[in-house]
Structure formats: C-alpha cells, structure tokens
Short mmCIF file of C-alpha atoms in Angstrom, two decimals:
data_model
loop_
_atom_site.label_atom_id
_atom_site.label_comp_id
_atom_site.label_asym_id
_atom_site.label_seq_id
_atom_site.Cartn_x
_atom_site.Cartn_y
_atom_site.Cartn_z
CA UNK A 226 55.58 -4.16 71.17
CA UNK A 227 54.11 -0.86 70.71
CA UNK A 228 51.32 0.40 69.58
CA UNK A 229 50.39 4.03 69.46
CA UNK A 230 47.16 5.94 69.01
CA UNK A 231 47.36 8.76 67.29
CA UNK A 232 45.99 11.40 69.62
CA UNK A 233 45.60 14.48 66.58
CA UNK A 234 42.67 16.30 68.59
CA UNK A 235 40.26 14.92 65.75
CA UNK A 236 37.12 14.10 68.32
CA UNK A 237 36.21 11.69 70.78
CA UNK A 238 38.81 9.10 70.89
CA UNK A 239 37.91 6.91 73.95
CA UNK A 240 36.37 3.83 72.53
CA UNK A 241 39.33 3.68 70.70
CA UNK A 242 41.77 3.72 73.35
CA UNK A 243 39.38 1.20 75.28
CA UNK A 244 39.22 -1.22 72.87
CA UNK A 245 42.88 -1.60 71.93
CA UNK A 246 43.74 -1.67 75.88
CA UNK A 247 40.71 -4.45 76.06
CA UNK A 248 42.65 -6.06 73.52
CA UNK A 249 46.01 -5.29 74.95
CA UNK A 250 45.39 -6.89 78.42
CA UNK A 251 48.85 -5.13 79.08
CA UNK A 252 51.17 -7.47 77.00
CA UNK A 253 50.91 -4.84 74.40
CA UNK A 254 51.99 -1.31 75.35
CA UNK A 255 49.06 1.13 73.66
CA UNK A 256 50.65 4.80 73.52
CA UNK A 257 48.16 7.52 72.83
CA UNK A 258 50.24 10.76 71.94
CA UNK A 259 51.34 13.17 68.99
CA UNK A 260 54.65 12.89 69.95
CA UNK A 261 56.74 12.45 66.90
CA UNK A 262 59.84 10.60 68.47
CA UNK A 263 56.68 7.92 70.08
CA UNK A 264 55.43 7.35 67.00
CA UNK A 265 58.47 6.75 64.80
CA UNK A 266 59.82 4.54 67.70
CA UNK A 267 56.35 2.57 67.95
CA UNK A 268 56.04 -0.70 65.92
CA UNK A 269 52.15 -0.12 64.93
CA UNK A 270 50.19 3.07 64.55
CA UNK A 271 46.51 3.93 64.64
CA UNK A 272 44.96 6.73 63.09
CA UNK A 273 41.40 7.53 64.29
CA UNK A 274 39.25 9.68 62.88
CA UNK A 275 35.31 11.57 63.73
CA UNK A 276 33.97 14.33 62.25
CA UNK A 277 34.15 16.20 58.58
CA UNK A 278 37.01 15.15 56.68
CA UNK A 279 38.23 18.90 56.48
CA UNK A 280 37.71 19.35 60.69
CA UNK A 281 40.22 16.43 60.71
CA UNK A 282 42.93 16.96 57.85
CA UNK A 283 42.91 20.22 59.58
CA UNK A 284 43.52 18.86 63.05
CA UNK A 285 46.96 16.92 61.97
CA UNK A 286 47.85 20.11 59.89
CA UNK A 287 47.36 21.85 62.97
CA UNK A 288 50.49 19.98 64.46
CA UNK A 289 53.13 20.58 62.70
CA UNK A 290 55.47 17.86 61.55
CA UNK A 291 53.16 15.39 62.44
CA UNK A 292 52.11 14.57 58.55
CA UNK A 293 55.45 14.04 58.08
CA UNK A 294 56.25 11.70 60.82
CA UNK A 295 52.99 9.65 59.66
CA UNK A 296 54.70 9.38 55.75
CA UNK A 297 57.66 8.41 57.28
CA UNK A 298 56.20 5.63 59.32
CA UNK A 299 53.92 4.39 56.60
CA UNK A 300 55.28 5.20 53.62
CA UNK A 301 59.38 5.37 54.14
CA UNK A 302 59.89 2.70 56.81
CA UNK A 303 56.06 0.59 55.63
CA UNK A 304 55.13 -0.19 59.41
CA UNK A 305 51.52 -1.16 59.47
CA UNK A 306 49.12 1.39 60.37
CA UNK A 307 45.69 1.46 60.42
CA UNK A 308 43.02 4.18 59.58
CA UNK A 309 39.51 3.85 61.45
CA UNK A 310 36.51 6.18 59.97
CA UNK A 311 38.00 9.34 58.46
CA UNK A 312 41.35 8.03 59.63
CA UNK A 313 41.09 5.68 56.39
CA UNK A 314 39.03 8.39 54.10
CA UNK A 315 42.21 10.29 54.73
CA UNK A 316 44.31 8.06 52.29
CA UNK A 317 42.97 9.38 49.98
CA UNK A 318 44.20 12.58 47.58
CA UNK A 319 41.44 14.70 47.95
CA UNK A 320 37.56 14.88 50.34
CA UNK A 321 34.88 17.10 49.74
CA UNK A 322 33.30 17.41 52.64
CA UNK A 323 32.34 20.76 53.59
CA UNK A 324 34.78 21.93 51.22
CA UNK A 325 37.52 20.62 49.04
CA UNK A 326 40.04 19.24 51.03
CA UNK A 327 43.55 17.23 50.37
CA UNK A 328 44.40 14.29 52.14
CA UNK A 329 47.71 12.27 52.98
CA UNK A 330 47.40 10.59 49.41
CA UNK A 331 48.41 7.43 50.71
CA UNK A 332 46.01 5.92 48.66
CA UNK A 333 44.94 7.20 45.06
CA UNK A 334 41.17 8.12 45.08
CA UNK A 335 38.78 10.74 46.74
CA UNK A 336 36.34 11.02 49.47
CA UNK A 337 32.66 11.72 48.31
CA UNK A 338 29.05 11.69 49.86
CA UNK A 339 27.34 8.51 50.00
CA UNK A 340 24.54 9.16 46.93
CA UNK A 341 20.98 8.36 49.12
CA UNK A 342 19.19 8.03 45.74
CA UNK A 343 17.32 11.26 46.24
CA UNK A 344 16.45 10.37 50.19
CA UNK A 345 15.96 6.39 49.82
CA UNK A 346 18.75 6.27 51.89
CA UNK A 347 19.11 8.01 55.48
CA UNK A 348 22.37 9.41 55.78
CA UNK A 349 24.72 9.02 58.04
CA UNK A 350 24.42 5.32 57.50
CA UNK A 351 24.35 3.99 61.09
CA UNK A 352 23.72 1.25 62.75
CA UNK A 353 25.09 -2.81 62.15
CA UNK A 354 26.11 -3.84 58.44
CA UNK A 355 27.39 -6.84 56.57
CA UNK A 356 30.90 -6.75 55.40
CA UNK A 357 31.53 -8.60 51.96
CA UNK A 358 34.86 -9.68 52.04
CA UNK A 359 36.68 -9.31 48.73
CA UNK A 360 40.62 -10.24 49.29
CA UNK A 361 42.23 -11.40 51.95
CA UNK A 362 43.19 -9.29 54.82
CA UNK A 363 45.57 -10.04 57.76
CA UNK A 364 42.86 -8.14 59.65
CA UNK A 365 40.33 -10.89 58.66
CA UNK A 366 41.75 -13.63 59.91
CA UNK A 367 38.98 -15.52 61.42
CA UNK A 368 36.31 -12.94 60.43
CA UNK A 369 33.84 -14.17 58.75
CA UNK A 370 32.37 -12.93 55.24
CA UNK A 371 28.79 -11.32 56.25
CA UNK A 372 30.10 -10.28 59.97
CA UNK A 373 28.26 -7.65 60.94
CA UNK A 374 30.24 -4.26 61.90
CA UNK A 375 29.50 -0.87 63.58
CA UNK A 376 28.73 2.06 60.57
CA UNK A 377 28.53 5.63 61.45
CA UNK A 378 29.45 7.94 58.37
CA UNK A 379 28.20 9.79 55.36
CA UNK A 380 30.78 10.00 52.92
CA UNK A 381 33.10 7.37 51.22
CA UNK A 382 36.08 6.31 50.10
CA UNK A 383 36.13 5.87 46.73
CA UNK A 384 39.58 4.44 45.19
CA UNK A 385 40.96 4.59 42.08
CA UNK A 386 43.17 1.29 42.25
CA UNK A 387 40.04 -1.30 42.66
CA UNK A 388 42.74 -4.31 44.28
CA UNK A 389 43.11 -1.95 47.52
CA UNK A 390 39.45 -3.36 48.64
CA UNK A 391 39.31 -6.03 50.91
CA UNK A 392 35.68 -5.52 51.82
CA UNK A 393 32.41 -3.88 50.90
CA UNK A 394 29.30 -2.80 52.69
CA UNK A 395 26.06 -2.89 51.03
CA UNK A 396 24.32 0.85 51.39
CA UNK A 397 22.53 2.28 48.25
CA UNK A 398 25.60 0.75 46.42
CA UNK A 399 28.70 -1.11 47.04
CA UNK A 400 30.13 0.84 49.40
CA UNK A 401 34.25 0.18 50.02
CA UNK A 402 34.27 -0.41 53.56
CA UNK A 403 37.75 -1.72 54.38
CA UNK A 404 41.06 -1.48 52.47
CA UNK A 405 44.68 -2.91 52.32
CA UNK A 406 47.25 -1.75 50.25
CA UNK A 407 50.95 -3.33 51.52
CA UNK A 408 51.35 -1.87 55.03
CA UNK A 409 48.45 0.36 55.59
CA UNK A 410 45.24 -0.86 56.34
CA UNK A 411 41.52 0.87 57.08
CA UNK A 412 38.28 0.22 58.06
CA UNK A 413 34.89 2.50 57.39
CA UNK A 414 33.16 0.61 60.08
CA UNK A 415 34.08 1.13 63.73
CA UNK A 416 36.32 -1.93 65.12
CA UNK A 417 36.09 -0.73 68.75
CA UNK A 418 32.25 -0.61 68.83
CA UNK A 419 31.85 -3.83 67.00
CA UNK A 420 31.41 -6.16 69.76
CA UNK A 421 33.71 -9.05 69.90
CA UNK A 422 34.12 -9.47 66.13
CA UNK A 423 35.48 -5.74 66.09
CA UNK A 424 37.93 -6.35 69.11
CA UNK A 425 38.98 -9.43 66.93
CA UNK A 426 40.30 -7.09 63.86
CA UNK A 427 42.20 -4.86 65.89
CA UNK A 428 43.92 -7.99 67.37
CA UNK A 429 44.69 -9.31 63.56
CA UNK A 430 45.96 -5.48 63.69
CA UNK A 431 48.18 -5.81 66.73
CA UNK A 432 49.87 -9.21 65.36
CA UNK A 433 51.00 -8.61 62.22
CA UNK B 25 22.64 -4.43 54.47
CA UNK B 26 21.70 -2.25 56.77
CA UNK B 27 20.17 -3.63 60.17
CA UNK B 28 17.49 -2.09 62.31
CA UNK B 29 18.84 -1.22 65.98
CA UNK B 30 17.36 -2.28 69.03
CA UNK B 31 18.78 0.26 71.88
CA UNK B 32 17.89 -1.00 75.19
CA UNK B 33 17.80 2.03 78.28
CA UNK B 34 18.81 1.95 81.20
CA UNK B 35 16.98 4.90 83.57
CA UNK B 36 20.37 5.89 85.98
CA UNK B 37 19.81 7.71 88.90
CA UNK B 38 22.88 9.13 91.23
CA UNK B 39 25.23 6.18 89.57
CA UNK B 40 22.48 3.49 89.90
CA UNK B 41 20.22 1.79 87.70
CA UNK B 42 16.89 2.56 88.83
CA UNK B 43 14.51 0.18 86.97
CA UNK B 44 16.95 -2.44 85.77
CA UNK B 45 17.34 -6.09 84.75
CA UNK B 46 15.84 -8.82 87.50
CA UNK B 47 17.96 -11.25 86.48
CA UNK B 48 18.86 -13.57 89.73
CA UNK B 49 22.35 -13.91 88.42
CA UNK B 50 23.19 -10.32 89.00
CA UNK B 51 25.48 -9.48 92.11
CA UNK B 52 24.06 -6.41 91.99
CA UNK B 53 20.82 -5.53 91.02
CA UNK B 54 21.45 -1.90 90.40
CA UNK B 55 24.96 -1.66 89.09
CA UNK B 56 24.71 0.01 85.51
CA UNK B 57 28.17 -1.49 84.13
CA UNK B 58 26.77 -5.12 84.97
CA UNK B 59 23.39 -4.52 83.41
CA UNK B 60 25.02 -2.49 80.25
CA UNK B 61 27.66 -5.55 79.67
CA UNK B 62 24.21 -8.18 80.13
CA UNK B 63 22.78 -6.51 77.71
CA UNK B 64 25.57 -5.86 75.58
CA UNK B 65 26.43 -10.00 75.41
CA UNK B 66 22.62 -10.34 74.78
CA UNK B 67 23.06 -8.97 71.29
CA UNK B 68 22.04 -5.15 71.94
CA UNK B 69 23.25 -2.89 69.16
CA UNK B 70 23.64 -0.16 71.18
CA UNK B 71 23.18 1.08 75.22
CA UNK B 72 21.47 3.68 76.10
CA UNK B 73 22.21 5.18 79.61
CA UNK B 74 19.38 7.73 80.56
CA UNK B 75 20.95 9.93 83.67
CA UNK B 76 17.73 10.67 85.97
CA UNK B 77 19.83 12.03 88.97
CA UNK B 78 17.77 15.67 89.99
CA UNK B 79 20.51 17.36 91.66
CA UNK B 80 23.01 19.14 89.85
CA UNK B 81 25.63 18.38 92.41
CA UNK B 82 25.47 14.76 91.39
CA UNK B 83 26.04 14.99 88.02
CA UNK B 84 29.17 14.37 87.99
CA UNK B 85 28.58 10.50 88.99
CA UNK B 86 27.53 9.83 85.61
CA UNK B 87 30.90 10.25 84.06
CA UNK B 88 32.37 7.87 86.39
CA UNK B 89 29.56 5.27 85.29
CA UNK B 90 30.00 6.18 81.09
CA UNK B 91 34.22 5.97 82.46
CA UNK B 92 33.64 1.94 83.85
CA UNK B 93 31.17 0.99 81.31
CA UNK B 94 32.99 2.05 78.03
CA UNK B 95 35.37 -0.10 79.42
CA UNK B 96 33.60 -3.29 79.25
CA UNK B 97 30.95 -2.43 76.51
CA UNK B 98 32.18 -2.83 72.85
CA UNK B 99 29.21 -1.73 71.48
CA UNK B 100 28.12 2.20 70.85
CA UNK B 101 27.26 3.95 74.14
CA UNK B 102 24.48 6.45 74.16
CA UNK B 103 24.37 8.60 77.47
CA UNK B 104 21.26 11.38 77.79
CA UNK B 105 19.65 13.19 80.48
CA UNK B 106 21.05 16.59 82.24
CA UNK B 107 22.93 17.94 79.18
CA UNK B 108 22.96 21.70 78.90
CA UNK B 109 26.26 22.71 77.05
CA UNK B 110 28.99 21.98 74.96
CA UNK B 111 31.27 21.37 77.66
CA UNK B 112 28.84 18.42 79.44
CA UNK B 113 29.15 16.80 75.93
CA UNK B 114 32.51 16.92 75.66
CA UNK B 115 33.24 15.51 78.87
CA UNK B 116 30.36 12.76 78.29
CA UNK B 117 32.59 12.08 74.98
CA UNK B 118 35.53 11.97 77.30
CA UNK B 119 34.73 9.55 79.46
CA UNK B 120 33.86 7.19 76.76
CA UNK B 121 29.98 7.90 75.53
CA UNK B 122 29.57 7.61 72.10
CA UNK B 123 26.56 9.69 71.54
CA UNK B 124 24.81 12.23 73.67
CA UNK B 125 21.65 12.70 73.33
CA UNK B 126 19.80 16.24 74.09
CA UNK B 127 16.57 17.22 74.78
CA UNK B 128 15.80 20.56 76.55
CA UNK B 129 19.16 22.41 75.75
CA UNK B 130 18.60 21.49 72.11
CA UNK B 131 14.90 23.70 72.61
CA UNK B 132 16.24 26.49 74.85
CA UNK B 133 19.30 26.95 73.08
CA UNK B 134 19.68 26.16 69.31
CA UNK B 135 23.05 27.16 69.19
CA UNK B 136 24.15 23.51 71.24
CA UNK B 137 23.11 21.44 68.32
CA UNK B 138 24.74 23.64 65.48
CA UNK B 139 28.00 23.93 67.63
CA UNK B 140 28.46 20.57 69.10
CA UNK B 141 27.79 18.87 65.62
CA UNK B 142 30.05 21.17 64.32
CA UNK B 143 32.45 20.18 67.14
CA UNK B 144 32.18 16.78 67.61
CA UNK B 145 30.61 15.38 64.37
CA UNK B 146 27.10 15.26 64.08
CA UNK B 147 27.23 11.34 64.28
CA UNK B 148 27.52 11.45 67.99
CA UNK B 149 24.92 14.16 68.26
CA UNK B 150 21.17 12.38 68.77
CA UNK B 151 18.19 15.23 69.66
CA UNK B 152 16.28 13.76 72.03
CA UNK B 153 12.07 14.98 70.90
CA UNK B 154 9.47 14.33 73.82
CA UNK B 155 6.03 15.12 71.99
CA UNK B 156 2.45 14.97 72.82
CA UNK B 157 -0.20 14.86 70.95
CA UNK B 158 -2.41 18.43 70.31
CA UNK B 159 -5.47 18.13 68.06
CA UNK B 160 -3.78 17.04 64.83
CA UNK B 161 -0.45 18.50 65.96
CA UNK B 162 2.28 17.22 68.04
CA UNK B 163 3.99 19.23 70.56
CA UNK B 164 7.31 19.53 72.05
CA UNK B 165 7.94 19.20 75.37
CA UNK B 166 11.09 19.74 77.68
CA UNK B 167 12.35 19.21 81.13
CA UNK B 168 11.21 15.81 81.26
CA UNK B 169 8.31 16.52 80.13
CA UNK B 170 6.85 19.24 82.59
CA UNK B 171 7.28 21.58 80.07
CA UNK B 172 5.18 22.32 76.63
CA UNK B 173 7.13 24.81 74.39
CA UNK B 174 4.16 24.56 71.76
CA UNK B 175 7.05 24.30 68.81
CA UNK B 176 5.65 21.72 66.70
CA UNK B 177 7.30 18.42 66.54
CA UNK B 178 7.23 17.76 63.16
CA UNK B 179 8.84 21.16 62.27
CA UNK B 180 10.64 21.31 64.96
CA UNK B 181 12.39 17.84 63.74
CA UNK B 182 13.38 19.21 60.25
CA UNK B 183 15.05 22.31 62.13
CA UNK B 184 17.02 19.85 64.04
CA UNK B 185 18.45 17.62 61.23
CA UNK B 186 19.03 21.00 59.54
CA UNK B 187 21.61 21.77 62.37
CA UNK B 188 23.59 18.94 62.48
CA UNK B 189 21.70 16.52 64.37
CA UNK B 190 22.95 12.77 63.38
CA UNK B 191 19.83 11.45 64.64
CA UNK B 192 16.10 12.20 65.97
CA UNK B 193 15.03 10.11 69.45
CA UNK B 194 11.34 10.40 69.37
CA UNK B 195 9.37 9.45 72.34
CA UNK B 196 5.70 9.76 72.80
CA UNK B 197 4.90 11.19 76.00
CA UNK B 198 0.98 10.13 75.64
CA UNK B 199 2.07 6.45 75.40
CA UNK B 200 5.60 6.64 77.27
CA UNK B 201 4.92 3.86 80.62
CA UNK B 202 1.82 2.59 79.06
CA UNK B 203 2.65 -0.50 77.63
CA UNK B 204 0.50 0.35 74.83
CA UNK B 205 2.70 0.67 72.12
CA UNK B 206 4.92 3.53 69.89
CA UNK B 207 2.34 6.27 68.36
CA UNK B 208 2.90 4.88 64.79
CA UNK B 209 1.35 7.96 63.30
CA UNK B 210 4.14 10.45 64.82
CA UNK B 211 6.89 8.51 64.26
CA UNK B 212 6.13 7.47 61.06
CA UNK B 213 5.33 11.42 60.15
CA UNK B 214 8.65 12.45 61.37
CA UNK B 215 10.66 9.54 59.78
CA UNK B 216 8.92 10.70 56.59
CA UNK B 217 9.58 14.09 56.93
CA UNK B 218 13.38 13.78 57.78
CA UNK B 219 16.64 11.74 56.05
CA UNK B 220 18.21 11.19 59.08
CA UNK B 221 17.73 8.22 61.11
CA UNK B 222 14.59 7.45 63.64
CA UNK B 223 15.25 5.80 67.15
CA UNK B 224 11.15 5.15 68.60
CA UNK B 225 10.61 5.34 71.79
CA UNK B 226 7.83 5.16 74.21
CA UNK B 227 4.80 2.80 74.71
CA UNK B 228 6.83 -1.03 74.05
CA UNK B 229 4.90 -3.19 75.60
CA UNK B 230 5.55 -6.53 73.99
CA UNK B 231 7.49 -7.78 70.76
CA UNK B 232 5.27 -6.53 68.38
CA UNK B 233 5.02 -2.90 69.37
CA UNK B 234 8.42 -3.56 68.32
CA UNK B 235 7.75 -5.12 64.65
CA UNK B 236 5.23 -2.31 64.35
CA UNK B 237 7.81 0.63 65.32
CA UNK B 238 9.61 -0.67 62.46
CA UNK B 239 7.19 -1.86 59.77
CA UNK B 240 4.31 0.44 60.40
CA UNK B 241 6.52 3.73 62.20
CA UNK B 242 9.55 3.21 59.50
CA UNK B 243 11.69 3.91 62.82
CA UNK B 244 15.35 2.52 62.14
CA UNK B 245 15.84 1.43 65.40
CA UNK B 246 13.74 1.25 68.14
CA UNK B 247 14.52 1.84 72.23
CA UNK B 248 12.71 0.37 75.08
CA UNK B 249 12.75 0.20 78.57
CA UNK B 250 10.62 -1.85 80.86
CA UNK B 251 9.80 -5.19 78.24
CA UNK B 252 13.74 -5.66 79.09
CA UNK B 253 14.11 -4.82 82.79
CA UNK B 254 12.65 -7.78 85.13
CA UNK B 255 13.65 -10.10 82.52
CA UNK B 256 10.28 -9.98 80.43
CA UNK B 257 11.91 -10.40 77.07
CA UNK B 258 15.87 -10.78 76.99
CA UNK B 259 16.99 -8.57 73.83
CA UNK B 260 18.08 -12.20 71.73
CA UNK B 261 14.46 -13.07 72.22
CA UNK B 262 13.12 -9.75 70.77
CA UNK B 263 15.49 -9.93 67.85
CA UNK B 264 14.84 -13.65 67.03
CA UNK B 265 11.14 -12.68 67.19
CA UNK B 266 11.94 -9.37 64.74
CA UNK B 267 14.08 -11.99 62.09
CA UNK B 268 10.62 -14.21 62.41
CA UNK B 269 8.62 -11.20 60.94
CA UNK B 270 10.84 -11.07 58.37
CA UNK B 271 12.74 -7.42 59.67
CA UNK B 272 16.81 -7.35 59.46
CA UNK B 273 18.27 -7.64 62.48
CA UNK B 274 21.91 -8.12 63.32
CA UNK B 275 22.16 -12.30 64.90
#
C-alpha cells in the first residue's frame, strides 16, 4: 500500500509526515512528493494544508498539472483522500480569505471567517475541542463522540449539501469540523497533533 | 467547547534539559525527547521547548532535539529562544516545531512577525512579551530580559496581533522564578485588550496560580515551569485539580 503526502509547498508539513510514518511503522509506504505519476500510482492521498486559503490554492496552482492529477485521483478514479486544515477548506468552490479565492470544488460550499460575535470569541480558535459526531465515518471507527482534537484555524468550511458532515465542533456556533462525501474525506482539526486519538483517524484513513 | 491549554516548558540548554522532570524512572534525567514524551502521555496540550544555549555556534543542536522529539510527540510542539529571522523559523518548522515563538527579533525587527505570518501562517507564529512592571505601565523587555526597550506592553501587544501574530506569550518578569503567582492585572489587561489568544506565564507556584491565570487573568492557556520539573505536580494532577474548580480542561 501507498500512501502519499502531498508535498504542494503549502507550509510546514512535518507533523504530518511524522504522524502517518508513526502510524505506518513501515508496513505502509508514506510517499511525500508532487510527483504526478506517484500520486496517480498511490492507493491513498493526503492533502495538507497551513496558512491563508489563497497562499495555498496558490501553492498547487503554482505546479502545474498537479490540480489535475488530484481530480483525477479523487474525482475520476474515487481513491480516498483526505484533506487536513485548509487541505479540506479547499473542497470547497470558493474562500475568502485575504481575497476571493476558488477552490478544487470538490465539495459544494465556501470558506468564510469564523463570526467571533463582535470579539467573544478569540480567533484563531486554538487549542483542544470536542468533536460531535453526526454520521458515521470510516475515520471514526473507534473514536468516540466528544474526543477531544487539536484546532488551529480561523475560517470555516461552510457546505451547502448538509449530509457531507460527519462532525461538528462547538466555537461561537456549530462549526463543521470534519466531512465525508463518498471517497474524500477532511478534518478541520489537526489528526497528527491530536495525541493518540488523532494517530487513530489517520489509521481509519490508511485502512479503508 | 473550547479547552484551556496547559503548556508545560522545558528550559534546553546545548541539547539538554536544564531544569527538568525528577522523575526516578527516567534513564536520563536531562534528555528533552524523554521528558517532552512524559509529559506529553501525562495529558499536556502542548510542549514548549525553551532553547537557553548562549553560543551561537550551538544553535544548531536544537533542531536535532525539535527533529527526535516531533517524532515521538503527537501533540503541538512549541520551540522559542534564539530566533532572529525568517530563515531560523523555517528551519525550526522543518524539523518538526509547530510554533515558534519570538521575543527580541519580534522588538528589533517588526518586519519578522509581518513576514513570517505572512509566510508560514500566523497560527504557528506566538510573540513571546517579557514585561515588567513601571509605575502603572508595563514595559517590554528583550534579550532575556537584560534589556528594557520602554515600548509599552499593552500597546506593544495590539501592534503585534495587528501583524500577524497567532498568539501573545506573556510572562511577567517581576514574578517569573518567584513562585508567587501570574501578575493577574497584566495579563488580564492584555487578554482584554487583544482577540487573539493569551498563553500566562511566569510566577506558578502551585495549582491555583493556575485556576487564577485562568479565572482571574482570562489567559487561555497557561505555561509553567518549575511546579512540573522535580515532580511537584504531574500535569494530570494540575488538570484534575483545574476540572475541580469548575475550568474546561481536556481529560
């Protein structure tokens, strides 16, 4: 099996590499490349994501080809891939950080800032929150509703087609913190800085 | 919802932990990966690694610690001390920190904060604010506190979450290795004033400086040193105690 990281120059992508070698324990081959032919002959893909929404759509624009090669995987061919941070608010048609920005569209909705209720809320939302579990999620399994995950963002996805959810997170409002539609899955939260209960998900990830 | 952090540090000085965990289990007393992953399966929410080393020509031993302990930590790594540019954060990010978090580079040179948010996301950039207390003012200090700029902290604070700071580490340098507890006043002044989040630092004591760093400060996490090292308080103890006054911690 392969799994491959999607290295896209989109910020600090170490923990993520850790965690999914942690995970690994080198029965699993983790890739971490841009290389189209790797990642259209890999069985599972990642797609990480830090920074502004617009610093990162930019960043796999930057490559060329490599949008393409990502609808192919997940859209053509539906192998499971799965979007961590603004590697999931990139499903979506359009972000407005810094500026109006379109994403891959995997996933009908838009990326906006997290309302903080005229400052009631500190934004970014950091630090360890609940997860509400709304559907069932192959990247659940044996996750517990109310497990506590690893937040670190300011805007959020917010999708048009309510039955993508599998999870919320409770910050100034429901906040949609993880999401499944068919083959493509996301988290908000950070799997590979959520302790053992984060290295869990990303092994649901590696065995579907 | 959302749970307050506790951030246990870690003072590392040429790739050893300098005032670290007694525990008589430990191998080795001053390896930082064993103390970070003790902690870490303790509950901590997040590690903070503060690089002490004084000579520039061992800087570059830190990397190889943040390298081995990203490795076995799976919670949020926080590495500060000795950062002057946007190239030392990017190789701190590199090697598997988190967060950085800057303190006299972020004074001397204003352009580090606005370019390394801009960079890297401000969510891994934390300003790092040593202040002392002036009359009714607080000032800033830098280079570990030998130096006072006179910049107010308060203002000084806004200016940083206006340039892309993700967070503000406050540490009182009056009550910083007193064991008296935080300086409420000045952290809860500077959580009020900005709408990012507050780590408090400086002063813990025992579990309730804690509670009050929380309650009383309105810090949203709160960092401390010696209550953990020597095995005074573990960090389950601390939260348990935390959940007891009725504050949300992650259990």
């Amino acid at each position: 099996m392969n799994v491959t990281i999607v290295d896209y120059n989109s910020g600090n992508i170490s923990s993520v590499i850790n965690s999914f070698k942690e995970v690994a324990q080198g029965k699993v081959n983790i890739e971490v490349t841009s290389d189209f032919n790797k990642i259209k002959l890999s069985d599972k893909v990642v797609l990480p994501g830090q920074g502004s929404f617009k610093s990162c759509v930019d960043a796999l624009n930057k490559i060329d080809g490599l949008t393409d090669t990502l609808n192919e995987f997940a859209i053509t061919k539906k192998k499971p891939l799965l979007g961590i941070c603004v590697g999931l608010q990139m499903f979506a048609d359009i972000g407005y950080e810094e500026t109006e920005t379109k994403g891959l569209g995997w996933i009908s909705g838009k990326v906006s800032k997290i309302d903080n209720q005229s400052g009631k809320f500190k934004l970014p939302h950091i630090g360890w929150n609940q997860i509400n579990i709304v559907k069932d999620s192959k990247i659940f399994q044996n996750v517990e509703n109310n497990s506590h995950m690893y937040f670190v963002h300011s805007y959020e996805f917010i999708p048009n087609d309510k039955n993508v959810v599998s999870a919320t997170t409770d910050y100034s409002s429901n906040i949609v913190c993880s999401v499944e539609k068919e083959n493509i899955y996301g988290t908000q939260f950070h799997p590979e800085k959520s302790d053992k209960l984060g290295l869990k998900i990303i092994e649901n990830f590696i065995k579907i | 919802m959302l749970k307050n952090r506790i951030i246990p540090c870690l003072d590392v000085k040429n790739g050893r932990v300098v005032k670290g965990i007694n525990f008589i289990d430990l191998k080795d007393a001053g390896d930082p990966v064993e103390q970070a992953q003790i902690y870490s399966d303790g509950g901590a929410d997040e590690i903070c690694f503060l690089d002490i080393t004084a000579s520039n020509e061992n800087r570059d031993i830190i990397y190889d610690v943040v390298e081995k302990t990203s490795k076995k930590c799976f919670v949020p790594l926080t590495v500060g001390g000795g950062i002057r540019s946007v190239e030392d954060i990017n190789k701190l990010l590199n090697c598997g920190a988190d967060k950085v978090s800057i303190n006299t580079a972020a004074v001397e040179n204003l352009k580090v904060v606005l370019d390394s948010s801009k960079k890297f996301g401000s969510q891994c950039i934390v300003v790092a604010i040593d202040a002392k207390k002036n009359g009714d003012k607080w000032e800033v200090f830098t280079h570990g506190g030998r130096n006072n700029t006179r910049i107010d902290a308060l203002e000084y604070a806004k200016q940083m979450e206006e340039n892309g700071a993700g967070e503000l580490l406050v540490t009182s340098m009056d009550r910083d290795g007193t064991q008296v507890g935080y300086d409420i006043d000045l952290m809860f002044k500077i959580s009020s004033k900005v709408n990012i989040p507050v780590i408090a630092s400086g002063g813990v004591g025992n579990l309730d400086h804690l509670v009050d760093g929380i309650k009383l400060g309105k810090a949203n996490a709160v960092l401390a040193a010696s209550i953990f090292h020597y095995g005074k308080h573990s960090v389950k103890e601390a939260k348990e105690y935390l959940d007891s006054k009725g504050i949300p911690v992650r259990i």
